[in-house]
XYZ file of N, CA and C in Angstrom:
477
model
N 200.221 -5.793 108.769
C 201.164 -6.360 109.226
C 201.144 -6.491 110.720
N 200.926 -7.962 111.335
C 200.875 -8.324 112.471
C 201.908 -9.281 113.042
N 201.359 -8.807 114.052
C 202.926 -9.431 114.425
C 202.327 -10.007 115.924
N 202.612 -11.459 116.329
C 202.721 -12.768 116.859
C 202.906 -12.325 118.225
N 202.491 -11.837 119.406
C 202.910 -12.086 120.836
C 202.812 -13.337 121.420
N 204.250 -13.882 121.858
C 204.157 -15.331 122.156
C 203.635 -14.980 123.301
N 203.129 -15.811 124.350
C 202.985 -15.547 126.096
C 204.096 -16.052 126.724
N 203.718 -15.170 127.425
C 205.369 -14.989 128.634
C 204.439 -15.953 130.282
N 205.173 -17.686 129.862
C 204.529 -17.874 131.049
C 205.863 -18.380 131.686
N 205.662 -18.362 133.177
C 206.606 -18.981 134.192
C 205.865 -20.027 135.077
N 206.416 -21.060 135.570
C 206.142 -21.689 136.516
C 206.040 -21.620 137.961
N 205.107 -21.800 138.812
C 205.353 -21.479 140.465
C 205.411 -22.518 140.576
N 206.209 -22.968 142.054
C 206.381 -23.324 142.616
C 206.539 -23.241 143.965
N 205.526 -23.849 144.239
C 205.144 -24.111 146.430
C 206.367 -23.533 146.820
N 207.210 -22.461 147.947
C 207.915 -22.308 148.719
C 208.717 -23.239 149.844
N 207.881 -23.568 150.188
C 207.992 -23.906 151.803
C 206.962 -25.590 151.790
N 206.867 -26.494 152.734
C 206.336 -27.351 152.809
C 205.118 -27.022 153.918
N 203.803 -27.326 153.460
C 202.890 -26.740 154.000
C 201.228 -26.673 153.260
N 200.848 -26.227 153.612
C 198.866 -26.472 153.270
C 198.645 -25.103 152.347
N 198.372 -25.439 150.929
C 197.976 -24.012 150.319
C 196.623 -23.598 150.951
N 196.729 -22.567 150.828
C 195.209 -21.739 150.487
C 195.393 -20.376 149.639
N 194.022 -19.552 149.514
C 193.795 -18.050 148.652
C 194.401 -17.585 150.017
N 194.777 -15.912 149.433
C 195.371 -14.551 150.349
C 193.846 -14.692 150.367
N 192.587 -14.899 150.196
C 191.139 -14.754 150.826
C 191.390 -14.589 152.180
N 192.283 -16.244 152.807
C 192.547 -17.346 153.927
C 192.730 -16.020 155.039
N 193.664 -15.275 154.368
C 194.631 -14.864 155.403
C 193.949 -13.691 156.196
N 194.685 -13.719 157.767
C 194.329 -13.231 158.567
C 194.508 -11.438 158.248
N 195.109 -11.116 157.562
C 195.307 -9.921 157.364
C 194.478 -9.561 156.128
N 193.853 -7.979 156.923
C 192.837 -7.739 155.320
C 194.084 -7.253 154.351
N 195.068 -6.555 154.567
C 195.967 -6.196 153.761
C 196.829 -6.991 152.533
N 196.532 -8.062 152.569
C 196.692 -9.673 152.091
C 195.072 -10.053 151.249
N 194.101 -9.988 152.277
C 193.248 -10.582 151.859
C 192.293 -10.285 151.080
N 192.242 -8.672 151.167
C 191.340 -8.077 150.494
C 192.132 -7.308 148.788
N 193.516 -8.201 149.149
C 194.835 -8.061 147.513
C 195.501 -6.627 147.497
N 195.409 -5.586 148.556
C 195.598 -4.752 148.411
C 197.097 -4.645 148.014
N 197.928 -5.581 147.810
C 199.105 -5.333 147.461
C 199.245 -5.941 146.122
N 197.869 -6.993 145.665
C 198.162 -7.834 144.554
C 197.708 -8.942 144.645
N 197.516 -10.143 144.050
C 197.165 -11.085 144.166
C 197.730 -12.336 144.254
N 198.045 -13.196 144.673
C 199.503 -14.794 144.707
C 197.609 -15.990 145.513
N 198.796 -15.944 146.885
C 198.403 -17.422 147.556
C 199.218 -17.489 149.127
N 198.953 -18.125 149.546
C 199.543 -18.468 151.453
C 199.257 -19.702 151.299
N 200.921 -20.009 152.640
C 200.826 -21.356 152.753
C 201.047 -21.772 154.278
N 200.478 -22.359 154.726
C 200.403 -22.429 156.668
C 201.948 -23.391 156.754
N 202.980 -23.102 156.771
C 204.143 -23.959 157.142
C 204.010 -25.159 157.976
N 204.517 -26.173 157.496
C 204.761 -27.700 158.527
C 206.147 -27.479 158.589
N 206.941 -27.148 157.882
C 208.644 -26.176 157.610
C 208.684 -25.369 157.874
N 210.085 -25.185 158.834
C 210.731 -23.974 158.581
C 211.758 -23.490 157.213
N 211.614 -24.513 156.281
C 212.798 -24.037 155.033
C 212.474 -23.452 153.966
N 212.402 -22.090 153.720
C 211.558 -21.478 152.605
C 212.618 -21.561 151.301
N 211.820 -21.789 150.468
C 212.727 -21.604 149.470
C 212.038 -20.533 147.949
N 213.267 -20.739 146.870
C 212.507 -19.532 145.931
C 211.126 -19.807 145.319
N 209.765 -18.896 145.218
C 208.867 -19.686 144.357
C 208.640 -19.376 142.332
N 210.298 -19.007 142.186
C 209.922 -18.711 140.765
C 211.450 -18.391 140.639
N 212.285 -18.958 139.644
C 213.097 -18.389 138.724
C 213.445 -16.833 138.814
N 214.563 -16.276 139.237
C 214.494 -15.259 139.068
C 215.464 -14.132 139.765
N 215.574 -13.196 140.130
C 216.585 -12.118 141.055
C 216.103 -12.116 142.225
N 216.583 -11.753 143.410
C 215.994 -11.415 144.385
C 216.648 -9.364 143.927
N 215.257 -8.718 144.443
C 215.023 -7.930 144.568
C 215.382 -6.128 145.315
N 214.638 -7.548 146.688
C 215.168 -6.463 147.894
C 214.949 -7.960 149.679
N 216.211 -7.557 150.249
C 215.579 -8.541 152.077
C 215.588 -7.193 152.613
N 214.206 -7.040 153.578
C 213.967 -6.061 154.158
C 215.026 -6.215 155.076
N 215.201 -5.478 156.091
C 215.833 -5.466 157.113
C 215.614 -6.517 158.194
N 214.160 -6.136 158.492
C 213.642 -7.041 159.792
C 213.092 -8.451 159.456
N 213.965 -9.257 158.352
C 214.179 -10.133 156.743
C 212.635 -11.035 157.718
N 211.165 -10.266 157.211
C 210.039 -10.572 157.728
C 209.220 -10.776 155.965
N 210.464 -10.151 155.214
C 209.898 -10.158 153.726
C 211.232 -9.762 152.944
N 210.957 -10.893 151.769
C 211.575 -11.171 150.946
C 211.239 -10.478 149.269
N 211.578 -9.602 148.253
C 211.396 -8.862 146.833
C 212.060 -9.687 146.289
N 211.251 -10.675 145.095
C 212.148 -10.735 143.694
C 211.332 -10.989 142.608
N 211.984 -10.210 141.343
C 211.559 -10.349 140.350
C 211.542 -11.590 139.359
N 211.171 -12.298 138.500
C 211.023 -13.136 137.622
C 211.492 -12.532 136.398
N 212.379 -13.816 135.806
C 212.386 -13.556 134.590
C 211.944 -12.408 133.518
N 211.040 -12.785 133.672
C 209.598 -11.929 132.422
C 209.238 -11.116 133.118
N 209.455 -10.509 134.291
C 209.708 -9.559 134.809
C 208.440 -9.349 135.928
N 208.050 -10.044 136.459
C 206.682 -10.010 137.367
C 207.498 -9.452 139.080
N 207.129 -9.286 139.906
C 207.723 -9.263 140.822
C 206.310 -9.294 142.133
N 207.798 -10.099 143.066
C 206.604 -10.948 143.788
C 207.356 -10.239 145.351
N 206.209 -10.654 146.162
C 206.827 -10.274 147.615
C 206.569 -12.003 148.028
N 207.522 -11.925 149.189
C 207.521 -13.049 149.962
C 206.930 -12.532 151.541
N 206.251 -12.526 152.212
C 205.945 -11.995 153.454
C 205.194 -13.251 154.218
N 206.398 -13.425 155.103
C 206.977 -14.274 156.144
C 206.401 -13.918 157.543
N 204.596 -14.689 157.801
C 203.828 -14.112 159.274
C 202.987 -12.573 158.754
N 202.085 -12.763 159.882
C 201.458 -11.780 160.433
C 202.038 -11.186 161.177
N 202.323 -9.978 161.342
C 202.327 -8.488 161.856
C 204.012 -8.950 162.877
N 204.676 -10.032 161.661
C 206.766 -10.368 161.773
C 207.317 -9.333 162.089
N 206.855 -8.092 161.634
C 207.805 -6.666 160.759
C 208.608 -6.461 162.607
N 207.105 -6.836 163.614
C 207.327 -6.544 165.080
C 208.378 -7.050 165.603
N 208.810 -8.313 165.129
C 210.297 -9.454 165.797
C 211.423 -8.990 164.899
N 211.194 -7.858 164.797
C 212.859 -7.160 164.198
C 213.989 -8.414 163.896
N 213.484 -9.577 163.055
C 214.189 -10.273 162.172
C 214.258 -11.455 163.441
N 213.888 -11.634 164.820
C 214.538 -12.845 165.664
C 214.047 -14.509 164.729
N 213.112 -14.178 164.283
C 212.421 -15.945 163.938
C 213.172 -15.786 162.723
N 213.835 -15.505 161.537
C 214.651 -15.523 160.799
C 215.665 -15.336 160.122
N 216.531 -16.893 159.935
C 217.649 -16.740 158.885
C 217.139 -16.178 157.530
N 218.256 -15.470 156.826
C 218.375 -15.433 154.957
C 219.273 -15.701 154.383
N 219.554 -16.531 153.435
C 220.276 -16.833 152.755
C 220.978 -16.228 151.746
N 219.814 -15.260 151.533
C 220.228 -14.615 149.801
C 220.213 -12.976 150.066
N 221.226 -12.093 149.106
C 221.357 -10.793 149.486
C 220.496 -10.542 148.012
N 220.427 -9.309 147.975
C 219.518 -8.190 146.570
C 220.480 -8.775 145.428
N 219.984 -9.119 143.745
C 220.580 -9.032 143.187
C 221.601 -10.729 142.747
N 220.787 -11.919 144.261
C 220.880 -12.708 143.742
C 220.056 -13.700 142.779
N 221.073 -14.261 142.035
C 219.478 -15.508 141.358
C 219.602 -16.687 141.780
N 218.188 -16.888 142.098
C 217.519 -18.009 142.262
C 216.538 -18.461 141.597
N 216.319 -20.488 142.096
C 215.216 -21.027 141.666
C 215.043 -21.514 142.908
N 213.767 -22.547 141.904
C 212.854 -23.382 143.430
C 213.701 -24.461 144.279
N 215.207 -24.288 143.768
C 215.862 -25.207 144.965
C 216.413 -23.845 145.352
N 216.307 -23.008 146.039
C 217.907 -22.511 146.124
C 216.972 -21.730 147.534
N 217.634 -22.347 148.564
C 217.401 -22.176 150.034
C 217.134 -20.459 150.153
N 215.951 -19.527 150.836
C 216.443 -18.405 151.060
C 216.237 -17.900 152.667
N 215.595 -18.777 153.614
C 214.928 -18.783 154.207
C 214.744 -19.545 154.954
N 215.352 -19.575 156.661
C 214.765 -20.098 157.219
C 213.821 -19.926 158.507
N 212.446 -20.631 159.262
C 211.612 -19.595 159.848
C 212.035 -20.450 161.575
N 211.949 -19.874 162.289
C 212.126 -20.633 163.410
C 210.532 -20.510 164.070
N 210.073 -21.605 163.483
C 207.922 -21.135 163.969
C 207.941 -21.742 165.433
N 208.679 -22.811 165.939
C 208.185 -22.253 167.124
C 208.279 -20.884 168.018
N 209.137 -20.275 167.619
C 209.653 -19.024 168.131
C 208.696 -18.014 167.694
N 207.913 -17.664 166.348
C 206.726 -17.389 166.000
C 205.590 -17.498 167.045
N 205.069 -19.225 166.991
C 204.033 -19.626 167.779
C 204.576 -19.322 169.725
N 205.242 -19.026 170.080
C 205.507 -18.547 170.987
C 205.709 -16.736 171.288
N 205.881 -16.245 170.506
C 205.416 -15.230 170.700
C 203.708 -14.300 169.382
N 202.914 -15.328 170.000
C 202.200 -15.322 169.125
C 201.782 -14.920 167.514
N 201.856 -15.446 166.783
C 202.471 -14.570 165.868
C 202.088 -15.741 164.529
N 200.989 -15.026 163.709
C 200.712 -16.622 162.611
C 201.580 -16.449 162.188
N 201.588 -18.235 161.286
C 203.427 -18.296 160.186
C 203.106 -17.816 158.922
N 201.667 -18.266 158.515
C 201.273 -18.131 156.672
C 202.733 -17.177 156.271
N 202.607 -18.064 154.891
C 204.218 -17.373 154.152
C 203.112 -16.700 152.976
N 202.666 -15.590 152.701
C 202.290 -15.370 151.476
C 202.957 -14.818 150.282
N 202.812 -15.352 149.628
C 203.625 -14.725 148.114
C 202.304 -13.918 146.902
N 202.928 -12.517 146.375
C 202.143 -11.718 146.974
C 202.847 -11.179 145.209
N 202.028 -11.529 143.553
C 202.531 -10.852 142.528
C 202.712 -9.035 143.144
N 202.863 -8.575 142.784
C 202.694 -7.011 143.511
C 202.797 -6.276 141.939
N 202.663 -6.587 140.667
C 202.606 -5.479 139.234
C 201.517 -5.544 138.647
N 200.364 -6.335 139.138
C 199.514 -6.675 138.614
C 199.316 -6.449 137.099
N 199.325 -5.144 136.851
C 199.418 -4.502 135.607
C 199.530 -5.310 134.249
N 201.297 -5.929 135.033
C 202.107 -7.079 133.914
C 201.935 -8.527 134.008
N 200.051 -8.600 134.294
C 199.904 -9.816 134.846
C 198.966 -10.576 133.584
N 198.921 -11.301 133.028
C 197.656 -11.252 132.476
C 196.682 -12.156 132.701
N 197.201 -13.112 133.612
C 196.953 -14.071 134.331
C 197.855 -15.190 135.493
N 197.127 -15.086 136.058
C 197.520 -16.604 136.835
C 196.617 -17.496 137.423
N 197.364 -18.621 136.825
C 196.287 -20.229 137.000
C 197.270 -21.013 138.524
N 196.767 -21.132 139.467
C 197.001 -21.599 140.357
C 196.491 -22.506 140.793
N 196.848 -23.592 141.549
C 196.464 -24.719 142.344
C 196.364 -24.114 143.345
N 195.249 -24.238 144.568
C 195.473 -23.099 145.842
C 194.447 -23.802 147.013
N 194.614 -25.001 147.224
C 194.379 -26.009 148.157
C 196.028 -27.127 148.342
N 195.465 -27.492 149.721
C 196.236 -28.883 149.995
C 197.475 -29.134 150.592
N 197.673 -30.110 150.998
C 198.941 -29.772 151.267
C 199.929 -30.657 150.420
N 201.003 -29.720 150.333
C 202.397 -29.933 149.634
C 202.929 -29.392 149.948
N 204.624 -30.014 148.878
C 206.270 -29.987 149.692
C 206.734 -29.125 148.950
N 207.591 -28.736 149.532
C 207.914 -26.889 148.482
C 208.598 -27.987 147.403
N 208.363 -27.011 146.491
C 209.326 -27.485 144.932
C 207.980 -28.053 143.978
N 207.089 -28.182 144.527
C 205.608 -28.372 143.248
C 205.809 -27.600 142.815
N 205.058 -28.186 141.582
C 204.848 -27.260 140.831
C 203.244 -26.880 140.707
N 202.539 -25.419 141.006
C 201.763 -24.675 141.630
C 200.669 -24.711 140.091
N 201.491 -23.760 139.096
C 200.500 -23.123 138.466
C 201.401 -22.463 137.647
N 201.335 -21.920 136.575
C 201.531 -20.502 135.762
C 200.941 -19.212 136.152
N 201.808 -18.043 136.041
C 201.563 -17.027 135.877
C 202.665 -16.726 133.979
N 200.944 -15.779 133.206
C 201.507 -15.295 132.591
C 201.412 -13.484 132.508
N 202.397 -13.121 131.569
C 202.631 -11.996 131.694
C 201.939 -11.768 130.522
N 201.899 -10.119 130.352
C 201.211 -9.919 128.703
C 201.946 -9.107 128.061
């Protein structure tokens, strides 16, 4: 007896206006060497951040520099705003979601004060990292170019 397992695919969207790049291009080795998982980064041209997938907010860091969410198929995603921005103790960020909130790619989850980050000499890349890679069969994303938030990037397929 054979069981057909249907592929569980979810669409990934650009979470912020800007230029898309692979994690390998990020200056922090924690991300560029994919120690936390695979994903992508966006160098933002605007400070409004949206959810990259349909899901539920699983965590909002007290320093507001990172937000966790879980997709409907169980993909855990970390959205990390900037490099070494934890040191700013939330100053350049305003968060609009809380743990347990359901979100879609049209949900504004945060704003980033990009000029303040520049003043503090912090890189502003937004990293989107799929942290439970053992549950993921494949990630198929377009990783270059300028895009606006809400643009379809590709899909993540779970096991």
